[in-house]
């Protein structure tokens, strides 16, 4: 529970609408039932003065249908303010004193178990939320409206700190082709070569055609023989059992060949029709993104798919991406995959037609922004279209692969959303009383508020002449054996601009610096915003949280300020005219602070040359003297001599082991940090270091040593002993329950 809440009291103290102390509004008497059981007479007050908006209850009676699911940590008002902000319709209090025992039991149950009493009115649910009051006479409620079914699905997500993520398929996660689409693309490129004069472009198109032909020959072999010859080895099909596309209970066997070294899969949409065979290329780093979404056996995101492709094809493509059904269970697949007619707009409201999630709790990964409804576009993370034939080296030329960037963005979005939810909304809701009004409700977080766009458009100046694979209306035509005019590709660009027709004259979202790449695998010039993704990758490697916090100055300059926190330590700050500019500057400064320690950590893992790390990156900047990943210490000074190096290595090993044990005791979202302990008086003795270990601001242990590693190890060992023996409730609330 994020904060303690007042005891359940129960009478009208200062009126209905407005803030505490407002003059009472006129009430209306109504009878209240739970099913067929009469609970008593209630006095109903409008939220707004003068009764504006009327009362939501039909026939002037309140009939509770059922109680909402219980919540573990979120009171009903916090959930309702998130999924239906400022939807309080009226207030209710019992007229009888003392109240009917049945009404009193309902009130106490709702208050103590974080439930609401639900009244069904058409397509809406009216949730009666038990509220504490300034007096203690009668049960009282706030009445909030929400779409039917939305509350029940949101309770579990908010309790588990889970959001939703929606994926596009074609050219976002995969590129797929049939024999005919391969032939048409080869023909189109050949005709363009015939009229091209530039020898560099001719060479590029020739290499692209060669790549298309190589995969086309593999697909033809698969169609003819159910085998392929890969690097001289014959690979046969595996019969993979899948559910019938028609929705029936029967199972079908689909021939599939997986070529992991090529990051490719060959499949047949309809096993009886060989012409429905498809060659699929999976985007690199998909496994990294997929494993993050379900790491440690818990879902960080509920996963959905929204595509303009034909449905049978879309279901099979997703099965190839999620063969074990860890992201979307087979039982949920039909409702979690949304296929939009080509030319129509995608929308989160359509994706969540089953009320499985509120759009403000969802982010989107797509290679095009303008296919989404305007009101959802601020929740879309745009990735460059996957182009394995036009620029096969581009994907891995990035310091951080595109889908790893997407993973980092998703991590930041989730962290920002629930930091706002836990630290602001929950705390303020716990302080609200029945007498408060609408204006006292806190701001509800929106995923779009935390979606910081990153420069992943590494093909802005050299667009592929044609789409790499099938998409939209082309999929259905190809699989049904119909022709698809290649001329429809003329003028199309695979990497779509992130601006809409209404955005002319505005800067393109997410591009903060130049990045050029030569087609067909040329070199990349890295944009400044790569600092952001590299910093996030360091955090992932160190199992430490990287956070960006931004503010806008109050002065006339309207400059943005962004701070970088690494394991809750501020390590960089940037100021700029835009949020992106400030974020890049902050990330660059943070990397300068982390440079020596990161290279020391990364060199045995990634082969990065280990530069001289003797210079302290934190000296003189006022941010950080020592940076520690949550479970691995990174020395700021490289010891000399074999004995010192051995001791340093031993301390690191012991520290890593102790920190692993500490993490096993702590809840996932609460991080243990080291702080350089400030001495109260007198100068510190030479070569003596003081550190303390903190959990959510609580000191767990202190250590003093001749070097930083030894001091941290002593502090960590004391912290572990504290966690094992503590009875302090302020510490225990951050620990995993003992099984």
XYZ file of C-alpha atoms in Angstrom:
739
model
C 0.000 0.000 0.000
C 1.497 3.346 -1.026
C 0.188 5.351 1.943
C -1.991 5.004 4.978
C -5.586 6.068 4.502
C -8.002 7.626 7.009
C -10.347 5.343 8.940
C -13.775 4.618 7.402
C -16.062 7.226 8.867
C -19.329 8.255 7.418
C -21.376 11.433 7.370
C -21.777 14.485 5.193
C -19.653 17.172 6.749
C -19.367 20.095 4.349
C -21.635 19.565 1.372
C -21.211 17.828 -1.978
C -19.522 19.579 -4.847
C -16.471 21.817 -4.646
C -13.678 21.655 -2.122
C -13.789 20.985 1.579
C -15.988 23.503 3.316
C -18.216 24.298 0.293
C -21.859 25.092 0.939
C -24.167 22.067 0.768
C -26.016 21.409 -2.471
C -29.617 20.237 -2.591
C -29.965 16.460 -2.266
C -32.513 13.982 -3.629
C -33.754 10.977 -1.662
C -33.432 7.554 -3.379
C -33.933 3.941 -2.307
C -30.845 1.701 -2.502
C -30.798 -2.068 -3.119
C -28.153 -4.778 -3.415
C -29.812 -7.102 -5.872
C -33.272 -7.462 -4.312
C -32.140 -6.671 -0.761
C -33.207 -3.223 0.434
C -30.308 -1.328 1.995
C -31.978 1.913 2.999
C -32.700 5.468 1.931
C -29.814 7.447 0.454
C -29.493 11.164 -0.047
C -27.892 11.906 -3.419
C -26.044 15.187 -4.095
C -24.857 16.436 -7.496
C -21.121 17.092 -7.817
C -21.734 20.496 -9.378
C -23.568 23.334 -7.731
C -27.140 23.777 -8.906
C -27.527 20.109 -9.814
C -26.050 20.572 -13.298
C -25.897 17.254 -15.162
C -28.688 15.567 -13.234
C -28.508 12.172 -11.551
C -27.353 8.992 -13.317
C -29.698 6.486 -11.670
C -32.720 5.307 -13.681
C -36.168 5.386 -12.017
C -34.610 7.303 -9.099
C -33.445 4.104 -7.427
C -29.944 2.763 -6.815
C -29.666 -0.951 -7.516
C -26.226 -2.466 -6.891
C -25.600 -5.398 -9.246
C -22.341 -6.709 -7.796
C -19.088 -5.715 -6.125
C -15.996 -5.028 -8.168
C -12.939 -7.297 -7.922
C -10.812 -6.514 -4.849
C -7.601 -4.565 -5.292
C -4.327 -5.341 -3.542
C -2.777 -1.882 -3.434
C -4.960 0.557 -5.382
C -8.135 2.083 -3.904
C -11.055 2.161 -6.363
C -10.946 5.941 -6.732
C -7.316 5.781 -7.954
C -8.268 3.181 -10.566
C -11.303 5.161 -11.706
C -9.361 8.415 -11.908
C -6.868 6.614 -14.184
C -9.365 5.016 -16.582
C -12.150 7.633 -16.366
C -10.689 10.928 -15.088
C -13.007 13.336 -13.289
C -16.016 11.092 -13.900
C -17.567 11.598 -10.449
C -21.290 12.039 -11.111
C -22.666 12.535 -7.608
C -22.259 11.786 -3.901
C -24.399 9.575 -1.674
C -24.903 9.341 2.077
C -27.302 7.378 4.250
C -30.339 9.279 5.509
C -30.984 6.996 8.475
C -29.060 7.203 11.713
C -27.912 4.669 12.653
C -27.719 3.231 9.126
C -29.255 -0.048 8.026
C -26.827 -2.857 9.103
C -26.752 -4.222 5.521
C -25.728 -0.820 4.159
C -23.082 -0.458 6.877
C -21.636 -3.898 6.043
C -21.516 -2.987 2.342
C -19.696 0.245 3.142
C -17.147 -1.422 5.437
C -16.526 -4.253 2.924
C -15.925 -1.810 0.074
C -13.683 0.405 2.166
C -11.514 -2.311 3.722
C -11.219 -4.618 0.694
C -10.721 -1.892 -1.933
C -13.931 -2.801 -3.746
C -16.655 -0.664 -5.266
C -20.398 -1.325 -5.455
C -21.349 -1.486 -9.147
C -24.616 -0.209 -10.638
C -25.188 -1.183 -14.301
C -26.749 1.521 -16.463
C -26.741 0.672 -20.170
C -23.153 0.495 -21.465
C -21.806 2.121 -18.324
C -20.880 1.005 -14.853
C -21.521 3.360 -11.964
C -19.023 2.589 -9.219
C -19.997 3.584 -5.688
C -16.712 4.254 -3.904
C -16.731 4.172 -0.091
C -15.145 7.423 1.149
C -13.787 8.504 4.555
C -15.285 11.674 6.026
C -14.574 14.355 8.603
C -17.348 13.009 10.835
C -18.355 9.471 11.803
C -22.103 9.190 11.447
C -23.231 7.507 8.234
C -21.844 5.537 5.244
C -21.138 7.726 2.231
C -19.960 7.158 -1.321
C -18.747 8.894 -4.446
C -20.391 7.691 -7.661
C -17.998 7.425 -10.653
C -18.851 6.310 -14.201
C -16.725 4.031 -16.420
C -17.236 1.928 -19.542
C -18.609 -1.499 -18.703
C -15.843 -4.076 -18.151
C -12.967 -1.590 -18.171
C -12.592 -1.379 -14.384
C -12.299 -5.151 -13.896
C -9.527 -5.465 -16.491
C -7.645 -2.441 -15.145
C -7.515 -3.581 -11.502
C -5.063 -6.395 -12.163
C -2.871 -4.324 -14.486
C -2.493 -1.436 -12.029
C -1.890 -3.784 -9.092
C 0.905 -5.529 -11.018
C 2.247 -2.279 -12.512
C 1.462 -3.605 -15.967
C 0.703 -1.595 -19.133
C -0.330 -2.635 -22.651
C 1.855 -2.656 -25.765
C 0.509 -2.890 -29.321
C 2.682 -4.179 -32.170
C 2.421 -3.696 -35.892
C 3.748 -6.641 -37.907
C 4.915 -5.941 -41.473
C 8.162 -3.956 -41.678
C 8.006 -3.371 -37.930
C 8.780 -6.895 -36.671
C 8.963 -8.902 -39.909
C 9.346 -8.741 -43.677
C 7.489 -11.486 -45.597
C 7.306 -12.425 -49.285
C 5.649 -14.992 -51.523
C 7.102 -16.191 -54.833
C 5.023 -13.652 -56.748
C 5.973 -10.732 -54.518
C 9.649 -11.688 -54.860
C 9.308 -11.784 -58.663
C 7.541 -8.439 -58.818
C 10.136 -6.730 -56.650
C 13.000 -8.173 -58.699
C 11.265 -7.037 -61.897
C 10.662 -3.540 -60.535
C 14.302 -3.117 -59.510
C 15.514 -4.463 -62.863
C 13.435 -1.887 -64.739
C 14.782 0.875 -62.531
C 18.339 -0.266 -63.194
C 17.703 0.022 -66.938
C 17.057 3.770 -66.667
C 19.614 4.553 -63.959
C 22.876 6.325 -64.904
C 24.582 6.508 -61.504
C 27.004 3.544 -61.257
C 26.840 3.567 -57.429
C 23.059 3.237 -57.463
C 23.236 0.568 -60.141
C 25.664 -1.442 -58.001
C 23.381 -1.038 -54.984
C 20.282 -2.208 -56.863
C 22.230 -5.130 -58.311
C 23.256 -6.265 -54.825
C 19.664 -5.855 -53.610
C 18.351 -7.979 -56.495
C 20.923 -10.654 -55.664
C 19.624 -10.844 -52.084
C 16.034 -11.121 -53.300
C 16.978 -13.912 -55.740
C 18.823 -15.884 -53.040
C 15.780 -15.951 -50.758
C 13.414 -16.542 -53.684
C 15.342 -19.692 -54.613
C 15.071 -20.971 -51.035
C 11.332 -20.350 -51.093
C 10.956 -22.137 -54.447
C 12.827 -25.148 -53.094
C 10.538 -25.171 -50.059
C 7.453 -25.065 -52.286
C 8.692 -27.867 -54.569
C 10.318 -30.267 -52.093
C 9.468 -29.190 -48.522
C 13.215 -28.792 -47.972
C 15.836 -26.072 -48.433
C 19.580 -26.216 -49.014
C 21.298 -23.809 -46.640
C 25.095 -23.533 -46.823
C 25.277 -26.959 -48.448
C 23.075 -28.658 -45.848
C 19.604 -29.942 -46.629
C 17.060 -28.827 -44.016
C 13.658 -30.514 -43.899
C 10.322 -29.232 -42.644
C 8.978 -29.612 -39.131
C 5.242 -30.201 -38.853
C 4.015 -27.648 -36.322
C 0.559 -28.206 -34.879
C -1.644 -25.112 -34.885
C -5.283 -24.356 -34.310
C -7.520 -24.111 -37.351
C -7.796 -20.580 -38.715
C -11.557 -21.024 -39.073
C -11.878 -20.933 -35.294
C -12.846 -24.583 -34.961
C -11.411 -27.025 -32.450
C -9.581 -29.163 -35.006
C -5.801 -28.891 -35.227
C -3.794 -28.686 -38.431
C -0.144 -29.457 -39.198
C 1.749 -26.654 -40.892
C 5.119 -27.295 -42.606
C 7.744 -24.910 -41.237
C 11.503 -24.527 -41.697
C 13.383 -22.298 -39.268
C 16.781 -20.927 -40.265
C 18.038 -19.146 -37.120
C 21.397 -18.162 -38.637
C 19.533 -16.273 -41.354
C 16.922 -14.976 -38.896
C 14.385 -16.428 -41.312
C 11.416 -18.814 -41.312
C 9.577 -20.497 -44.184
C 5.944 -21.385 -43.591
C 2.763 -22.215 -45.488
C -0.380 -20.315 -44.527
C -2.645 -23.013 -45.975
C -0.825 -26.373 -45.762
C -2.937 -27.695 -48.659
C -1.973 -24.883 -51.049
C 1.751 -24.621 -51.792
C 1.384 -21.184 -53.378
C 0.587 -19.773 -49.918
C 4.178 -20.458 -48.874
C 5.891 -17.412 -47.370
C 9.510 -16.488 -46.681
C 9.671 -14.484 -43.436
C 12.590 -12.466 -42.105
C 12.443 -11.686 -38.374
C 13.812 -8.374 -37.180
C 17.060 -8.684 -35.185
C 16.829 -8.290 -31.379
C 13.194 -9.438 -31.275
C 14.213 -12.012 -28.648
C 15.627 -9.238 -26.440
C 12.383 -7.295 -26.597
C 10.227 -10.389 -26.138
C 12.172 -11.588 -23.094
C 11.910 -8.158 -21.442
C 8.112 -8.187 -21.731
C 7.837 -11.368 -19.624
C 11.067 -11.291 -17.595
C 11.158 -13.111 -14.223
C 7.875 -14.830 -14.933
C 5.735 -11.691 -14.637
C 4.159 -9.637 -17.366
C 5.328 -6.073 -17.588
C 3.026 -5.494 -20.573
C -0.150 -7.049 -21.918
C 0.541 -7.610 -25.617
C -1.737 -6.826 -28.578
C -1.297 -6.790 -32.365
C -2.816 -4.301 -34.808
C -2.082 -4.760 -38.519
C -3.535 -4.012 -41.934
C -2.699 -7.521 -43.127
C -5.118 -10.379 -43.860
C -6.185 -12.221 -40.687
C -4.941 -15.783 -41.364
C -1.573 -14.377 -42.383
C -1.421 -12.102 -39.305
C -2.192 -14.964 -36.925
C 0.539 -17.122 -38.457
C 3.116 -14.317 -38.429
C 2.428 -13.732 -34.738
C 2.666 -17.462 -34.018
C 6.146 -17.437 -35.563
C 7.115 -14.497 -33.363
C 5.598 -16.001 -30.194
C 5.645 -19.769 -30.782
C 5.167 -20.703 -27.119
C 2.306 -18.277 -26.543
C 4.103 -16.492 -23.707
C 3.050 -13.019 -24.850
C -0.468 -13.839 -26.023
C -2.032 -17.106 -24.902
C -3.811 -19.210 -27.562
C -7.116 -18.568 -25.769
C -6.665 -14.790 -26.117
C -5.252 -14.759 -29.642
C -8.457 -14.107 -31.555
C -9.329 -11.034 -29.464
C -5.775 -9.718 -29.132
C -5.017 -9.597 -32.899
C -6.829 -6.762 -34.701
C -6.824 -6.580 -38.494
C -7.717 -3.187 -39.946
C -8.898 -2.750 -43.519
C -6.151 -1.255 -45.678
C -6.671 2.477 -46.002
C -8.498 2.769 -42.677
C -7.010 4.306 -39.571
C -5.780 2.187 -36.713
C -7.051 3.162 -33.271
C -6.512 1.966 -29.720
C -10.237 2.132 -29.122
C -10.642 -0.528 -31.817
C -7.757 -2.597 -30.438
C -9.375 -2.572 -26.977
C -12.914 -3.152 -28.207
C -13.275 -5.817 -25.481
C -12.460 -3.112 -22.858
C -9.290 -4.999 -21.947
C -7.354 -1.780 -21.385
C -7.746 1.994 -21.467
C -5.870 3.672 -24.368
C -3.972 5.947 -21.974
C -2.364 2.824 -20.460
C -1.068 1.570 -23.840
C 1.902 2.301 -26.100
C 2.341 1.324 -29.760
C 5.367 0.079 -31.717
C 4.894 0.799 -35.449
C 6.972 1.897 -38.428
C 4.330 4.428 -39.492
C 2.670 7.155 -37.459
C 0.101 8.479 -39.913
C -1.828 5.182 -40.023
C -2.952 5.807 -36.435
C -5.871 7.910 -35.299
C -4.772 11.436 -34.400
C -5.734 11.053 -30.744
C -3.441 8.002 -30.399
C -0.374 9.295 -32.215
C 1.313 10.648 -29.080
C 1.351 7.074 -27.757
C 3.199 5.643 -30.802
C 6.914 4.871 -30.745
C 7.901 5.026 -34.417
C 10.668 2.674 -35.535
C 12.356 2.756 -38.940
C 10.891 0.239 -41.347
C 12.818 -3.032 -41.405
C 14.765 -3.135 -44.702
C 16.815 -6.370 -44.848
C 17.198 -6.334 -48.649
C 17.870 -2.653 -49.283
C 20.215 -2.072 -46.319
C 21.008 -5.404 -44.632
C 23.747 -3.965 -42.411
C 21.750 -0.972 -41.205
C 19.961 -2.845 -38.433
C 23.135 -3.963 -36.687
C 25.141 -0.840 -37.547
C 23.295 0.978 -34.784
C 25.128 0.962 -31.469
C 21.848 -0.331 -30.014
C 19.550 -2.357 -32.338
C 16.182 -0.846 -33.177
C 14.160 -3.286 -31.091
C 16.501 -2.838 -28.131
C 15.790 0.877 -28.368
C 12.078 0.005 -28.366
C 12.650 -2.144 -25.278
C 14.385 0.748 -23.529
C 11.592 3.133 -24.494
C 8.994 0.693 -23.123
C 10.974 0.392 -19.885
C 11.130 4.179 -19.472
C 7.430 4.573 -20.258
C 6.440 1.982 -17.669
C 8.762 3.483 -15.062
C 7.495 7.017 -15.643
C 3.838 6.029 -15.678
C 3.937 4.121 -12.404
C 6.216 6.623 -10.705
C 3.509 9.234 -11.334
C 0.772 6.780 -10.346
C 2.448 5.613 -7.122
C 4.115 8.803 -5.917
C 1.468 11.342 -6.894
C -1.950 9.915 -7.727
C -2.088 7.221 -5.036
C -0.802 9.482 -2.279
C -3.264 12.239 -3.106
C -6.216 9.852 -3.419
C -5.455 8.458 0.045
C -5.778 12.002 1.390
C -9.184 12.736 -0.161
C -12.357 12.902 1.939
C -16.023 12.686 1.076
C -16.229 16.464 1.428
C -13.650 17.134 -1.316
C -14.678 18.066 -4.839
C -13.717 17.407 -8.459
C -10.952 19.991 -8.456
C -9.197 18.135 -5.648
C -8.678 15.021 -7.767
C -5.052 14.481 -8.896
C -3.763 14.332 -12.466
C -3.972 10.851 -13.999
C -0.875 9.637 -15.908
C -0.969 8.918 -19.649
C 1.554 6.726 -21.482
C 1.984 9.496 -24.037
C 3.446 11.745 -21.335
C 6.468 9.477 -20.965
C 7.075 8.406 -24.563
C 10.345 10.175 -25.339
C 10.978 9.837 -29.049
C 14.390 8.630 -30.129
C 16.226 9.005 -33.411
C 15.981 5.566 -34.976
C 15.369 6.758 -38.544
C 18.675 5.666 -39.991
C 17.411 5.727 -43.590
C 16.176 9.314 -43.970
C 18.151 10.256 -47.051
C 18.290 6.990 -48.982
C 14.841 5.441 -48.967
C 14.297 1.967 -50.411
C 12.683 2.339 -53.833
C 9.964 -0.201 -52.964
C 8.556 -1.816 -49.807
C 10.710 -4.757 -48.697
C 7.821 -7.192 -48.181
C 4.081 -7.583 -48.405
C 1.841 -5.298 -46.385
C -1.784 -4.251 -46.239
C -3.977 -5.149 -49.208
C -1.063 -6.845 -50.981
C -1.022 -9.738 -48.482
C -4.574 -10.898 -49.192
C -4.145 -10.588 -52.958
C -0.883 -12.570 -52.972
C -2.202 -15.380 -50.777
C -5.354 -15.647 -52.893
C -3.364 -15.820 -56.110
C -4.517 -12.398 -57.337
C -2.275 -9.933 -59.122
C -0.981 -6.849 -57.387
C 0.268 -4.099 -59.641
C 3.850 -3.247 -58.853
C 3.183 0.297 -60.083
C 1.382 0.872 -56.790
C 4.810 0.996 -55.181
C 5.936 3.911 -57.328
C 6.727 6.836 -55.098
C 6.206 4.830 -51.908
C 8.830 4.902 -49.201
C 9.399 2.119 -46.770
C 10.513 4.384 -43.959
C 7.489 6.559 -43.594
C 7.723 10.121 -42.406
C 6.331 10.700 -38.963
C 4.438 13.792 -40.061
C 0.855 13.998 -41.237
C -0.452 16.359 -43.968
C -1.372 18.821 -41.194
C 2.210 18.893 -39.956
C 3.755 20.707 -42.919
C 6.348 23.155 -41.705
C 6.756 21.387 -38.366
C 9.932 19.487 -37.414
C 9.752 15.737 -37.863
C 9.173 14.046 -34.526
C 12.076 12.184 -33.038
C 14.862 13.417 -35.346
C 17.310 15.438 -33.293
C 20.436 15.052 -35.346
C 21.677 13.907 -38.691
C 22.348 10.275 -39.416
C 23.341 9.068 -42.859
C 23.614 5.568 -44.201
C 24.607 4.313 -47.578
C 22.152 1.864 -49.122
C 22.964 -1.818 -49.227
C 25.022 -1.925 -46.099
C 27.076 1.260 -46.018
C 28.458 2.971 -42.946
C 26.441 4.896 -40.429
C 27.137 8.320 -38.956
C 25.721 8.142 -35.437
C 23.284 10.843 -34.352
C 23.670 12.615 -30.999
C 20.554 10.965 -29.555
C 22.359 7.650 -29.603
C 23.720 8.826 -26.247
C 20.273 8.156 -24.826
C 20.105 4.582 -26.089
C 23.682 3.776 -25.069
C 22.967 5.049 -21.563
C 19.851 2.876 -21.366
C 21.852 -0.120 -22.559
C 24.416 0.458 -19.794
C 21.572 0.469 -17.302
C 20.246 -2.797 -18.682
C 23.669 -4.449 -18.504
C 24.072 -3.271 -14.914
C 20.491 -4.194 -13.982
C 20.010 -0.577 -12.903
C 17.184 1.842 -13.588
C 17.929 4.797 -15.883
C 15.389 7.614 -15.540
C 14.934 10.926 -17.332
C 13.057 13.639 -15.440
C 12.143 16.817 -17.303
C 10.813 20.227 -16.298
C 10.046 23.485 -18.097
C 11.451 26.724 -16.720
C 9.002 29.385 -15.588
C 10.878 32.186 -17.306
C 10.231 33.721 -20.690
C 12.846 31.502 -22.350
C 10.690 28.393 -21.801
C 13.745 26.156 -21.769
C 13.546 22.465 -20.899
C 15.690 20.887 -18.216
C 16.288 17.114 -18.073
C 18.012 15.214 -15.270
C 19.423 11.694 -15.632
C 19.110 9.356 -12.646
C 21.107 6.132 -12.570
C 19.976 3.832 -9.738
C 18.373 6.902 -8.142
C 21.631 8.907 -8.353
C 21.680 12.102 -10.444
C 24.545 11.768 -12.909
C 23.772 14.344 -15.580
C 21.670 17.372 -16.440
C 20.884 19.061 -19.749
C 19.131 22.267 -20.779
C 17.708 22.986 -24.221
C 15.015 24.723 -26.233
C 13.266 21.363 -26.753
C 12.871 18.347 -24.475
C 14.781 16.168 -26.964
C 17.702 18.613 -27.056
C 17.865 18.751 -23.259
C 17.607 14.979 -22.986
C 20.467 14.385 -25.436
C 22.666 16.887 -23.589
C 21.867 15.277 -20.248
C 22.583 11.790 -21.599
C 25.916 12.925 -23.061
C 27.013 14.403 -19.736
C 25.848 11.283 -17.912
C 27.908 9.108 -20.247
C 30.954 11.241 -19.555
C 30.451 10.527 -15.852
C 30.049 6.817 -16.490
C 32.696 6.448 -19.194
C 35.553 4.944 -17.225
C 33.363 2.624 -15.173
C 31.280 1.454 -18.120
C 34.281 0.627 -20.261
C 35.820 -1.278 -17.355
C 32.609 -3.253 -17.001
C 31.906 -3.782 -20.694
C 35.361 -4.704 -21.999
C 35.313 -8.396 -20.980
C 31.754 -8.711 -22.267
C 31.616 -6.800 -25.523
C 35.266 -6.413 -26.441
C 35.298 -2.616 -25.951
C 38.890 -1.486 -25.393
C 39.497 -0.761 -21.725
C 40.632 2.861 -21.584
C 42.475 4.391 -18.676
C 39.910 4.603 -15.903
C 42.035 6.298 -13.299
C 40.452 9.721 -13.829
C 37.321 10.100 -11.749
C 34.403 10.991 -14.041
C 32.503 12.692 -11.276
C 35.099 15.171 -10.058
C 34.044 18.762 -10.165
C 30.571 18.422 -11.639
C 28.586 18.272 -8.407
C 26.660 15.148 -9.452
C 28.500 11.969 -8.604
C 31.769 10.820 -7.161
C 31.093 7.123 -7.604
C 28.519 5.249 -9.637
C 27.433 1.778 -8.632
C 25.245 -0.581 -10.577
C 22.719 -2.193 -8.277
C 24.491 -5.532 -8.046
C 27.938 -4.987 -9.597
C 30.486 -2.465 -8.383
C 32.523 -0.653 -11.022
C 35.847 0.591 -9.741
C 36.717 4.190 -10.482
C 40.428 3.605 -9.884
C 42.310 0.695 -11.347
C 44.577 -0.809 -8.673
C 48.158 -1.584 -9.505
C 49.965 -4.786 -8.679
C 48.815 -8.382 -8.980
C 47.848 -8.672 -5.292
C 45.676 -5.584 -5.388
C 44.032 -6.768 -8.595
C 43.293 -10.149 -7.039
C 41.805 -8.508 -3.919
C 39.774 -6.171 -6.131
C 38.434 -9.132 -8.122
C 37.585 -11.078 -4.964
C 35.744 -8.098 -3.499
C 33.789 -7.667 -6.708
C 32.794 -11.342 -6.713
C 31.734 -11.232 -3.063
C 29.889 -7.952 -3.545
C 28.033 -9.319 -6.561
C 26.981 -12.406 -4.582
C 25.819 -10.369 -1.574
C 23.893 -7.945 -3.775
C 22.193 -10.867 -5.525
C 20.996 -12.134 -2.141
C 19.785 -8.644 -1.233
C 17.837 -8.373 -4.479
C 16.137 -11.679 -3.760
C 14.714 -10.143 -0.576
C 13.518 -6.904 -2.211
C 10.496 -6.227 -4.365
C 11.396 -5.786 -8.012
C 10.581 -2.095 -8.362
C 12.609 -0.950 -5.343
C 16.344 -0.569 -5.870
C 19.162 -0.786 -3.369
C 21.716 1.989 -3.848
C 25.152 2.855 -2.452
C 25.836 6.363 -1.221
C 29.151 7.927 -0.308
C 28.650 8.569 3.429
C 29.335 12.171 4.416
C 31.465 12.533 7.542
C 30.043 14.750 10.280
C 33.293 16.260 11.480
C 37.003 16.165 10.909
C 38.886 15.178 7.773
C 38.719 11.575 6.649
C 41.861 9.556 7.137
C 43.935 8.852 4.056
C 42.747 5.997 1.872
C 39.599 5.499 3.970
C 36.205 5.220 2.305
C 32.763 5.348 3.905
C 29.652 3.960 2.196
C 26.104 3.206 3.236
C 23.444 1.019 1.601
C 19.926 2.430 1.271
C 16.583 0.925 0.308
C 13.929 3.539 -0.571
C 15.739 6.044 1.650
C 16.116 3.637 4.610
C 19.726 2.976 5.676
C 20.382 -0.773 5.828
C 24.108 -0.875 6.500
C 27.361 1.090 6.653
C 30.918 0.146 5.784
C 34.389 1.651 6.140
C 37.385 0.351 4.205
C 40.746 1.179 2.704
C 39.245 1.082 -0.772
C 35.785 1.594 -2.179
C 35.157 -2.085 -2.908
C 35.982 -3.154 0.632
C 33.805 -0.402 2.129
C 30.885 -1.313 -0.108
C 31.259 -5.016 0.657
C 31.114 -4.362 4.410
C 28.073 -2.120 3.957
C 26.339 -4.714 1.778
C 26.993 -7.544 4.241
C 25.536 -5.481 7.088
C 22.546 -4.594 4.872
C 21.905 -8.284 4.157
C 21.938 -9.058 7.883
C 19.495 -6.190 8.451
C 17.078 -7.481 5.812
C 17.117 -10.980 7.275
C 16.413 -9.856 10.821
C 14.457 -6.609 10.533
C 11.069 -6.088 12.132
C 10.851 -2.448 11.016
C 7.575 -2.053 9.043
C 9.078 0.811 7.023
C 11.645 -1.620 5.620
C 9.478 -4.753 5.486
C 6.970 -3.137 3.115
C 9.677 -3.151 0.421
C 10.559 -6.829 0.921
C 9.176 -9.897 -0.755
C 6.789 -11.895 1.441
C 8.416 -14.846 3.195
C 7.163 -18.143 1.784
